[in-house]
PDB file of C-alpha atoms (C1' of nucleotides) in Angstrom:
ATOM      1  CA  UNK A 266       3.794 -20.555 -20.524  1.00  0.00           C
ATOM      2  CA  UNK A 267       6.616 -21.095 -18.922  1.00  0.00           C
ATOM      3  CA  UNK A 268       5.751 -20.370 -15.089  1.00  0.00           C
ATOM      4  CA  UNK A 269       3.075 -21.409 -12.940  1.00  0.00           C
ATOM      5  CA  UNK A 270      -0.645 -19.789 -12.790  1.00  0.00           C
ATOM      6  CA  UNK A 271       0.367 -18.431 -10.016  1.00  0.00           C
ATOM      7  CA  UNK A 272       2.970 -16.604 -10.853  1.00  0.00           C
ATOM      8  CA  UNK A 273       1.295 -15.338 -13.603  1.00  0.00           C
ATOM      9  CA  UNK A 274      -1.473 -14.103 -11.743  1.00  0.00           C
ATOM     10  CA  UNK A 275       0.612 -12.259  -8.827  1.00  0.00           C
ATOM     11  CA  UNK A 276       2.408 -10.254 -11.772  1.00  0.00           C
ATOM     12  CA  UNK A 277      -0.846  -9.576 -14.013  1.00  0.00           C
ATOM     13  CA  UNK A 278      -2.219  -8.765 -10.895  1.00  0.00           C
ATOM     14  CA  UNK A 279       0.069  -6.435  -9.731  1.00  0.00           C
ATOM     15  CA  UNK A 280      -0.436  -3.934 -12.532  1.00  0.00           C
ATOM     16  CA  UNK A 281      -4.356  -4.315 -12.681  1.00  0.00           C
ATOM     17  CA  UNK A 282      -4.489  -1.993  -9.768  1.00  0.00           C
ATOM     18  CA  UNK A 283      -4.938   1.966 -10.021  1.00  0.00           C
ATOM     19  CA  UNK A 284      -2.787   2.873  -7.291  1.00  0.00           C
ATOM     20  CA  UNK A 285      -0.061   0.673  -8.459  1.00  0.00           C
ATOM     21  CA  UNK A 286      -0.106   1.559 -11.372  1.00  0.00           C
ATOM     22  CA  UNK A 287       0.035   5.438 -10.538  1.00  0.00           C
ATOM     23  CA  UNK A 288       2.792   4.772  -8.899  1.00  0.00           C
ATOM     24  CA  UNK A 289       4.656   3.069 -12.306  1.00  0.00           C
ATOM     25  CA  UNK A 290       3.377   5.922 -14.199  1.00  0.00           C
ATOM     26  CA  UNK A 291       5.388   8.382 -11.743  1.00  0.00           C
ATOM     27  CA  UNK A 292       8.442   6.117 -11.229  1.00  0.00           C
ATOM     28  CA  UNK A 293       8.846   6.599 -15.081  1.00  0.00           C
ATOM     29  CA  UNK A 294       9.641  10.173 -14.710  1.00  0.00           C
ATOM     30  CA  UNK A 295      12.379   9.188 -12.158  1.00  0.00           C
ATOM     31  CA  UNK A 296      13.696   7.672  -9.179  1.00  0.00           C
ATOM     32  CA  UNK A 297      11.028   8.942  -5.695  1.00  0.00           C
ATOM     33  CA  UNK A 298      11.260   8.120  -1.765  1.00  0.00           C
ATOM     34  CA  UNK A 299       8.474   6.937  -0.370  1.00  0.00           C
ATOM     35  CA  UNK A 300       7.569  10.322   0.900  1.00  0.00           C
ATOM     36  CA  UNK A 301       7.959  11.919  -2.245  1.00  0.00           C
ATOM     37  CA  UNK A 302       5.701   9.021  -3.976  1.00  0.00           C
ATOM     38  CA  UNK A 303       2.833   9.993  -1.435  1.00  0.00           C
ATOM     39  CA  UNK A 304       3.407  13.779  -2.118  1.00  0.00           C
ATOM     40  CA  UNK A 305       2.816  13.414  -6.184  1.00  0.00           C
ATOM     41  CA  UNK A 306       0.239  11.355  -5.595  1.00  0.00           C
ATOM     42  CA  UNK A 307      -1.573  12.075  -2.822  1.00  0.00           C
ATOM     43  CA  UNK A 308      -1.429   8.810  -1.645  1.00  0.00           C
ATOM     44  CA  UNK A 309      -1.159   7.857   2.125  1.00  0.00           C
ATOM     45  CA  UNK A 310       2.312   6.108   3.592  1.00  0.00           C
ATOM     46  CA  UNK A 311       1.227   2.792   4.153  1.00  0.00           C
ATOM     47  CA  UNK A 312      -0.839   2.158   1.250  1.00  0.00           C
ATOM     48  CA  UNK A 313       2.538   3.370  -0.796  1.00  0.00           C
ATOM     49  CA  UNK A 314       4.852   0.759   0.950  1.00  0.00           C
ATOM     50  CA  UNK A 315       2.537  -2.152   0.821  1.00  0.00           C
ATOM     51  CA  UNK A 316       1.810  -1.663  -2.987  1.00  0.00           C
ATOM     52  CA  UNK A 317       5.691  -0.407  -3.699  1.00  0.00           C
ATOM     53  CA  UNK A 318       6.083  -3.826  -2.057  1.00  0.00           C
ATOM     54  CA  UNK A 319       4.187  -5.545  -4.280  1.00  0.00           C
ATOM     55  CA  UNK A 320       5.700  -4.151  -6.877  1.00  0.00           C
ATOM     56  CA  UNK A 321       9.288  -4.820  -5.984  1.00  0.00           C
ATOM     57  CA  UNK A 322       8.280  -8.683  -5.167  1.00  0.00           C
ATOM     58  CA  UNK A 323       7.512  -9.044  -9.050  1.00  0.00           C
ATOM     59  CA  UNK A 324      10.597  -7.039 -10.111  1.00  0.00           C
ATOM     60  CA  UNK A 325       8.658  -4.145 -11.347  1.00  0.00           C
ATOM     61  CA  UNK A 326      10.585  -1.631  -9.419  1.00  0.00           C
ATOM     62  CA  UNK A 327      14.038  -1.569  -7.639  1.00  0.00           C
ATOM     63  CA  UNK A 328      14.650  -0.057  -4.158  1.00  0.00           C
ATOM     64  CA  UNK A 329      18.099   1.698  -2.704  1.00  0.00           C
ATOM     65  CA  UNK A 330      18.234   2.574   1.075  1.00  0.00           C
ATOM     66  CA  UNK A 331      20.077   6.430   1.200  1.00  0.00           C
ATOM     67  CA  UNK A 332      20.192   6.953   4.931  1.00  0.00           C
ATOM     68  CA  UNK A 333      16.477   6.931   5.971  1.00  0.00           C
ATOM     69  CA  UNK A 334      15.353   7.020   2.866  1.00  0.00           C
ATOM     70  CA  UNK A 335      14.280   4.678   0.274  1.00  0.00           C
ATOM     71  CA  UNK A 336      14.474   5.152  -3.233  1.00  0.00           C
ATOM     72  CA  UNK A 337      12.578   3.326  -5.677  1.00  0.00           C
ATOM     73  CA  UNK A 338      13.127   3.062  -9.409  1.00  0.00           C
ATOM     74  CA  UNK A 339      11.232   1.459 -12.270  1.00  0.00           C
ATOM     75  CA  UNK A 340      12.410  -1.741 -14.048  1.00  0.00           C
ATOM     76  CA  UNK A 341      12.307   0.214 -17.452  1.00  0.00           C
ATOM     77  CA  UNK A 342      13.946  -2.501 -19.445  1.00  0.00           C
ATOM     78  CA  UNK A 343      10.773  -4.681 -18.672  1.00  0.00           C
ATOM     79  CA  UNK A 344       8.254  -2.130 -18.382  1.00  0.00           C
ATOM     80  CA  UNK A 345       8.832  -0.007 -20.541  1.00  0.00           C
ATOM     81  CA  UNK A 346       8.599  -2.570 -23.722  1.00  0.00           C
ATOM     82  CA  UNK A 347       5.483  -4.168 -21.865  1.00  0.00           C
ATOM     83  CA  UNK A 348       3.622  -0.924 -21.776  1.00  0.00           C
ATOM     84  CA  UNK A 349       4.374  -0.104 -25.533  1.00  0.00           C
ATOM     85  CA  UNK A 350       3.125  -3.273 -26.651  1.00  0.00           C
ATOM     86  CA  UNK A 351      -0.045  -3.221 -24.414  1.00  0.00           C
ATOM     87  CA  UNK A 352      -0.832   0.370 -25.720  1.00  0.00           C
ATOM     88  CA  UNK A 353      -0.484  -0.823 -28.997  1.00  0.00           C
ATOM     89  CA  UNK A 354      -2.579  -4.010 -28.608  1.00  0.00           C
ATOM     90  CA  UNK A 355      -5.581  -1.443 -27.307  1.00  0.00           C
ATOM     91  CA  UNK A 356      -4.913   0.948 -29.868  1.00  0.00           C
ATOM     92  CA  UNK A 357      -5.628  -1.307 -32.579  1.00  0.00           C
ATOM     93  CA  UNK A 358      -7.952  -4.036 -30.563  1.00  0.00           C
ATOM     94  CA  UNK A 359      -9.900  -2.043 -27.685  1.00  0.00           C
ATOM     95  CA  UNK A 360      -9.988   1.399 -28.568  1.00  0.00           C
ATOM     96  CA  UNK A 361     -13.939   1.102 -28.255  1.00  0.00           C
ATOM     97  CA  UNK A 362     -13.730  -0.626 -24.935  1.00  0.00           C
ATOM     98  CA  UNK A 363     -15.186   1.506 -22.262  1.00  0.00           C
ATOM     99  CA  UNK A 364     -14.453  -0.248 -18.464  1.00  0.00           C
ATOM    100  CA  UNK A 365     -17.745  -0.663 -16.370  1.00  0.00           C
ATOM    101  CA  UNK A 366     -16.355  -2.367 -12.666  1.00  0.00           C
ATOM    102  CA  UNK A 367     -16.163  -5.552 -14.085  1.00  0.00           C
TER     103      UNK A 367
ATOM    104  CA  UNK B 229       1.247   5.468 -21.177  1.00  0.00           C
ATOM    105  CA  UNK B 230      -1.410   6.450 -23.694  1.00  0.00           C
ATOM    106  CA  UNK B 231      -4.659   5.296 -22.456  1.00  0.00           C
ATOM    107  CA  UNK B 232      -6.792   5.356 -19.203  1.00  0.00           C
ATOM    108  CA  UNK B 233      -5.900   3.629 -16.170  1.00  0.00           C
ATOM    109  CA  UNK B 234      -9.339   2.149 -15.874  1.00  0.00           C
ATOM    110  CA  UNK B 235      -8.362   0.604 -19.520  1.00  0.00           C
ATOM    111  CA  UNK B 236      -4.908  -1.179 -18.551  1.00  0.00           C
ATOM    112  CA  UNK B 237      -6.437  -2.244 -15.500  1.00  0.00           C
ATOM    113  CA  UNK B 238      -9.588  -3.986 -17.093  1.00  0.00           C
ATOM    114  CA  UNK B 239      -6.266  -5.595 -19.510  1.00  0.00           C
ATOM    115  CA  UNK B 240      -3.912  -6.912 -16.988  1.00  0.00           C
ATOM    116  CA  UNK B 241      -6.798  -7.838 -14.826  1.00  0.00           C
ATOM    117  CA  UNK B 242      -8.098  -9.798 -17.461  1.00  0.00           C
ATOM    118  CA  UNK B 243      -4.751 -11.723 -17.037  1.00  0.00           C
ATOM    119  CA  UNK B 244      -4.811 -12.032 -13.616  1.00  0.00           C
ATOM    120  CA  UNK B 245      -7.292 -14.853 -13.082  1.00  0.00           C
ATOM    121  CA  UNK B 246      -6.092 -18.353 -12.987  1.00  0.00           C
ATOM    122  CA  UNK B 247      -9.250 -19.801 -15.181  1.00  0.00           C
ATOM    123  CA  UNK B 248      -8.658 -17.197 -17.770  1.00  0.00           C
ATOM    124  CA  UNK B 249      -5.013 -17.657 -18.336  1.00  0.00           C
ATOM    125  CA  UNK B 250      -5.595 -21.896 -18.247  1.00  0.00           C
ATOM    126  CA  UNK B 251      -8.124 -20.942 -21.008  1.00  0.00           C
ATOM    127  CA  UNK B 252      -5.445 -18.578 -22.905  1.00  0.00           C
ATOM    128  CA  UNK B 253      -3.261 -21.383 -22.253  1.00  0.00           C
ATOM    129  CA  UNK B 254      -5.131 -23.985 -23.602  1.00  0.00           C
ATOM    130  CA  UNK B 255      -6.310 -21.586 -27.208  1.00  0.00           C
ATOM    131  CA  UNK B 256      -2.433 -21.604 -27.598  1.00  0.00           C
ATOM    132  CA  UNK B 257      -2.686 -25.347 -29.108  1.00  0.00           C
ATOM    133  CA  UNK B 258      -5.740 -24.308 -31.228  1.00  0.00           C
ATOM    134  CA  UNK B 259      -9.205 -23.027 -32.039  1.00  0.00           C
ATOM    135  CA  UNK B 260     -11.905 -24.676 -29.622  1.00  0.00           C
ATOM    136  CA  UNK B 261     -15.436 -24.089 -29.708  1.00  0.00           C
ATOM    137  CA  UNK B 262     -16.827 -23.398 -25.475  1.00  0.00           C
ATOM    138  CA  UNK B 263     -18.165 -27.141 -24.947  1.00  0.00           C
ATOM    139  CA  UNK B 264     -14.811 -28.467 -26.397  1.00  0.00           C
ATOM    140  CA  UNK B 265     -12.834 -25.576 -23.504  1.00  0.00           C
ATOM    141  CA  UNK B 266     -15.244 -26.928 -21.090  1.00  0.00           C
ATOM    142  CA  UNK B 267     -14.320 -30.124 -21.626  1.00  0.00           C
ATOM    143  CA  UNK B 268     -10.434 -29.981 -21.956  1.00  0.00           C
ATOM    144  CA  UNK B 269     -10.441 -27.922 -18.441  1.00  0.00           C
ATOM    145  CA  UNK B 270     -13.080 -29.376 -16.720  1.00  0.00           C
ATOM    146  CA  UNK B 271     -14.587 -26.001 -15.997  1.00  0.00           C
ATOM    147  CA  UNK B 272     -18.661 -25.178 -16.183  1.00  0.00           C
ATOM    148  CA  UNK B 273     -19.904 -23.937 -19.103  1.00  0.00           C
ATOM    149  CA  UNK B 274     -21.123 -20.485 -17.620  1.00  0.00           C
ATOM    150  CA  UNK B 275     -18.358 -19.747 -16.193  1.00  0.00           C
ATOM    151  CA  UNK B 276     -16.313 -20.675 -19.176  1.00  0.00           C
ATOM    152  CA  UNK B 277     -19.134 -18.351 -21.115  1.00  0.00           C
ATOM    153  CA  UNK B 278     -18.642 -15.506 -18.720  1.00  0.00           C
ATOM    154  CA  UNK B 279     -14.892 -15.529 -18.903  1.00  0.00           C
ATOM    155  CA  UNK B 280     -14.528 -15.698 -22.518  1.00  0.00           C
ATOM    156  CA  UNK B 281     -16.809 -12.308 -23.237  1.00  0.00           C
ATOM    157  CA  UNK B 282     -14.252 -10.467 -21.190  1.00  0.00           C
ATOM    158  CA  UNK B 283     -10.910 -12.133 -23.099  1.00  0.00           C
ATOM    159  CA  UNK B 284     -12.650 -11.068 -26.356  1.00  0.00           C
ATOM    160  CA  UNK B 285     -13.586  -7.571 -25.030  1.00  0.00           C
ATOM    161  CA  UNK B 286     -10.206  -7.094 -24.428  1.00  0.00           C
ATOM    162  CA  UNK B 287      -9.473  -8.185 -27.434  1.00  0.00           C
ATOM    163  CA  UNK B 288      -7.350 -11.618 -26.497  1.00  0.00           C
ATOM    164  CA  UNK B 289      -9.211 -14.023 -28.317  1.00  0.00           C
ATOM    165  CA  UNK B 290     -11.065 -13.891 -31.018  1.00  0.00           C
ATOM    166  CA  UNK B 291     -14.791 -15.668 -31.849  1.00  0.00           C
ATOM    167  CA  UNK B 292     -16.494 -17.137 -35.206  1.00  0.00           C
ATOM    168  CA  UNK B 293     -19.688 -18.950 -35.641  1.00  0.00           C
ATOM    169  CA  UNK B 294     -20.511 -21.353 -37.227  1.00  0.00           C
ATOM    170  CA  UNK B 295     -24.005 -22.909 -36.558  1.00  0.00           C
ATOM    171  CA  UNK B 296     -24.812 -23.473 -33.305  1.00  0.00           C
ATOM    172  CA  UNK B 297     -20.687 -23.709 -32.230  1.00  0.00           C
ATOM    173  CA  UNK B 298     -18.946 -20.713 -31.410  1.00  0.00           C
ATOM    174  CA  UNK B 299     -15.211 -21.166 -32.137  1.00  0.00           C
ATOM    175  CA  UNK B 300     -12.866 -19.084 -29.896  1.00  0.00           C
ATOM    176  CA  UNK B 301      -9.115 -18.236 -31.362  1.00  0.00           C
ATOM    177  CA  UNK B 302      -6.539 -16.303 -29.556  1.00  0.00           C
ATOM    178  CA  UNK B 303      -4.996 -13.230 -30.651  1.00  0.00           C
ATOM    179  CA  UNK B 304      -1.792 -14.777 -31.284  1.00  0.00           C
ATOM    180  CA  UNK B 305      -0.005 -11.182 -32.173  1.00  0.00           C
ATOM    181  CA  UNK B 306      -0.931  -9.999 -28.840  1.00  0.00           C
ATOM    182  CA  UNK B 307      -0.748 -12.865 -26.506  1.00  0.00           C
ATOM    183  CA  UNK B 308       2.616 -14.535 -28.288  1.00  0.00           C
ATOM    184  CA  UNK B 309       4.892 -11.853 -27.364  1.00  0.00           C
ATOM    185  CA  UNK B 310       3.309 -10.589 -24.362  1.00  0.00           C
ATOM    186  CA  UNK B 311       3.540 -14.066 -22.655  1.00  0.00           C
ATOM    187  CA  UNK B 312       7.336 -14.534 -24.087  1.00  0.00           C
ATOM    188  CA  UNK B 313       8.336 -10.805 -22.256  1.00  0.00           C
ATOM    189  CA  UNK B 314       7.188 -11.755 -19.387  1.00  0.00           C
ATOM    190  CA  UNK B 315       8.991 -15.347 -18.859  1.00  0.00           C
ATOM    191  CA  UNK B 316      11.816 -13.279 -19.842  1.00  0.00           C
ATOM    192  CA  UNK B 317      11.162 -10.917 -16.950  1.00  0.00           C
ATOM    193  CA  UNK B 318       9.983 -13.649 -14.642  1.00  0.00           C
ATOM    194  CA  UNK B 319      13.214 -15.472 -15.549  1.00  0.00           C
ATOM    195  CA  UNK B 320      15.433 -12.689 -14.422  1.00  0.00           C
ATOM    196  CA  UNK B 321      13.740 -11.198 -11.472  1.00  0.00           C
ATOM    197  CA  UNK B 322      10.886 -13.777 -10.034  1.00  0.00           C
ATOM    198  CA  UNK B 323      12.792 -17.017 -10.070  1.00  0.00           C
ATOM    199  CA  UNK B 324      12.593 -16.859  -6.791  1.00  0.00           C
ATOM    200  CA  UNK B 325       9.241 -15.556  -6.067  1.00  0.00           C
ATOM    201  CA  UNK B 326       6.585 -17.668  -4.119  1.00  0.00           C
ATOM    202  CA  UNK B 327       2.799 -16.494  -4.050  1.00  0.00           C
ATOM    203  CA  UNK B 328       1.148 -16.626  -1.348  1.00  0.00           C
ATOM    204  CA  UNK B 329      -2.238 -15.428  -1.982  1.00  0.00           C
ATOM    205  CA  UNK B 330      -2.347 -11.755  -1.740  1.00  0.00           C
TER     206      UNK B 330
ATOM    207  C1'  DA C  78      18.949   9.627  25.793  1.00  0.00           C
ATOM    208  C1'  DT C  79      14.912  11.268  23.616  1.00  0.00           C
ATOM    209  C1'  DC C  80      12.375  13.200  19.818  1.00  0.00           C
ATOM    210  C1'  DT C  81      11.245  13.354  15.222  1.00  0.00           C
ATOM    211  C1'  DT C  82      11.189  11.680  10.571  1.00  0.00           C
ATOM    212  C1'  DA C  83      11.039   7.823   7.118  1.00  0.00           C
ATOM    213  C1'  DT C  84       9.513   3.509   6.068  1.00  0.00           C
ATOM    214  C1'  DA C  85       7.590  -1.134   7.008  1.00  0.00           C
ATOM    215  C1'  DT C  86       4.433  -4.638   8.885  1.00  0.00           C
ATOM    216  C1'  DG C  87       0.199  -7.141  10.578  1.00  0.00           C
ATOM    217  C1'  DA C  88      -4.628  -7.237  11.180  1.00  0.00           C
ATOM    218  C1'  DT C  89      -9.098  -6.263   9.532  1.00  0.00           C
ATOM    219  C1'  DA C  90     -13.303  -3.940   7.713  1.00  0.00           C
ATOM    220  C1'  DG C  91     -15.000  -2.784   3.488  1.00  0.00           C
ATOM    221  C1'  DA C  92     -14.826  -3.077  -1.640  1.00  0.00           C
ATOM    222  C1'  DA C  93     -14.435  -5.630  -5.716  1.00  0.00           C
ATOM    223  C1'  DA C  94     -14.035  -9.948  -8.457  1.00  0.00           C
ATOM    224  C1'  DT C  95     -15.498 -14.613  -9.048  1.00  0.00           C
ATOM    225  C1'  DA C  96     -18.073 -18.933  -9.608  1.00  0.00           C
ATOM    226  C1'  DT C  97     -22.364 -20.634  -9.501  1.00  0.00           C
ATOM    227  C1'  DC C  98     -27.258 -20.816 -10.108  1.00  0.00           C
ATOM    228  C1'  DA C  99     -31.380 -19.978 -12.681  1.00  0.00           C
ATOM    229  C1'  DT C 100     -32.801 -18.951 -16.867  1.00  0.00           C
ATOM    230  C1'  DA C 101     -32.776 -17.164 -21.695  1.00  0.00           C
ATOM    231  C1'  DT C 102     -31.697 -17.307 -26.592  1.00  0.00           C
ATOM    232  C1'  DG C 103     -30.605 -19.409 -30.781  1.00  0.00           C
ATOM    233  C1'  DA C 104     -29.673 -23.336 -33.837  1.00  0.00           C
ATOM    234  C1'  DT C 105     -30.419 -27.962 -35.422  1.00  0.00           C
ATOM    235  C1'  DA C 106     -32.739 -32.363 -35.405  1.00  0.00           C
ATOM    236  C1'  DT C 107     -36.873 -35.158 -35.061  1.00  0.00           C
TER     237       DT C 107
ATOM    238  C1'  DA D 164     -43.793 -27.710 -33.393  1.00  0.00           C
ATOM    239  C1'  DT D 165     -41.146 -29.239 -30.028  1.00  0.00           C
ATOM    240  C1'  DA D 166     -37.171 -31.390 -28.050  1.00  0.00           C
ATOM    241  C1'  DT D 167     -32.363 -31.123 -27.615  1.00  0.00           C
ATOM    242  C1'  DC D 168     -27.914 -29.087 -27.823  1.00  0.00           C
ATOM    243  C1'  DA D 169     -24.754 -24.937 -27.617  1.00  0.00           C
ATOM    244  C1'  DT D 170     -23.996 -20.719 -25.764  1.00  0.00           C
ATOM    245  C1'  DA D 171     -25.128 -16.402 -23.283  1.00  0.00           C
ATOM    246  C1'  DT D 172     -26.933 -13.469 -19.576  1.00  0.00           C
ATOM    247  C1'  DG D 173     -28.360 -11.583 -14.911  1.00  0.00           C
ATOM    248  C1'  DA D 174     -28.358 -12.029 -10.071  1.00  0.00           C
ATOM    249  C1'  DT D 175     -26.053 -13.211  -5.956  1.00  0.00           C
ATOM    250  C1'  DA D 176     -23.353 -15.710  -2.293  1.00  0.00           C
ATOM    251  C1'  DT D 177     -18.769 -16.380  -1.592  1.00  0.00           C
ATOM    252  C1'  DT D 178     -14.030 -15.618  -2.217  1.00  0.00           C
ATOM    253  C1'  DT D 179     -10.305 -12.460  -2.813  1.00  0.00           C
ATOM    254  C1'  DC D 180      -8.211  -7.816  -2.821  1.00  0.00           C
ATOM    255  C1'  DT D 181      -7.521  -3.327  -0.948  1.00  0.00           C
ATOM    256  C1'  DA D 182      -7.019   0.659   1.982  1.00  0.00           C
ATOM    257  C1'  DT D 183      -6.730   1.883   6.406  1.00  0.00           C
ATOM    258  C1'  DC D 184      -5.537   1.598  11.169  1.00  0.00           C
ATOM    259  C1'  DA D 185      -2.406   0.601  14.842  1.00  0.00           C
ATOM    260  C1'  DT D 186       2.004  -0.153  15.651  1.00  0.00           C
ATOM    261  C1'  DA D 187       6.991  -1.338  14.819  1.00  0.00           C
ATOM    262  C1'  DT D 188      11.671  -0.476  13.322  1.00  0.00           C
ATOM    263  C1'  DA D 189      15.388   2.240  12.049  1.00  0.00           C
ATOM    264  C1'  DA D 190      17.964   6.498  11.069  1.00  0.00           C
ATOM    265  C1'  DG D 191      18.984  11.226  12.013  1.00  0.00           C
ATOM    266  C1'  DA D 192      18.601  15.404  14.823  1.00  0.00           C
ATOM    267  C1'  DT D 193      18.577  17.905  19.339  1.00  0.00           C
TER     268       DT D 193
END
DNA sequence: ATCTTATATGATAGAAATATCATATGATAT
DNA sequence: ATATCATATGATATTTCTATCATATAAGAT
């Protein structure tokens, strides 16, 4: 480990959220506004640009102002090879695992 | 991604806790039974207990008994390259990035 | 200039995660 | 058989995270 706890835990803990990690899931179809985020989702403003925040803060997710809007776009040469070799870790190690709220 | 939301988020949360990743941290050097991880992080032994039945449900470390001991191993495959990614990432986009908590 | 639309920010109540406490179980030693 | 050591489990007070609310800023549109 290379980086500080903390570190560690702001970036682990920015995609053990459900909302956030919606909005990943949706970025990787394409580049979305803020308003368009909230439309797919269903998700209210606010929530969307605190956790898009978030997201940006770790480099998850890039952001380019067009006018009044803000587009933001997934990091997909970090997230993409993350998620393929988490699904493949709980393919072969958790598959059983069911998730009770901690 | 391929599996349930609830599923990555019971994953990356499991990551997101400063005790769990010093215990990761520390299985990196070696097997260690839960007095000898109490002992080399100064943490309680419950707590130690508790943290190290979710890192093996998510299948992050491993556990063998012998006797009374119970020796915990980490899932090298897994952990290895997941930990090497994201200093990559880190090193590219979060140089910078200070956590403040939350 | 003023109104509307798009997005961001700060504060906080409520929800969820965590460490700790009390106790249980299981293994070995005496 | 019982005392001790190693580990696990359940309950809960406390800490931490989250969504929401109120409001701000900034860019067009009228």
């Amino acid at each position: 480990m290379k980086h500080s706890l903390d570190t560690y835990q702001l970036f682990f803990g920015s995609l053990s959220n459900p909302n956030r990690l919606q909005i990943i899931n949706l970025l990787r179809k394409g580049k979305r506004n803020v308003t368009e985020i909230c439309q797919d989702t269903g998700f209210e403003q606010t929530m969307v640009s605190h956790n898009l925040k978030r997201l940006e803060t770790c480099g998850m997710v890039f952001a380019t102002k067009v006018g009044k809007y803000k587009y933001y776009a997934l990091n997909k040469k970090t997230i993409r090879p993350l998620m393929k070799m988490i699904d493949e870790h709980m393919h072969e190690y958790c598959e059983h695992v069911v998730h009770k709220k901690n």
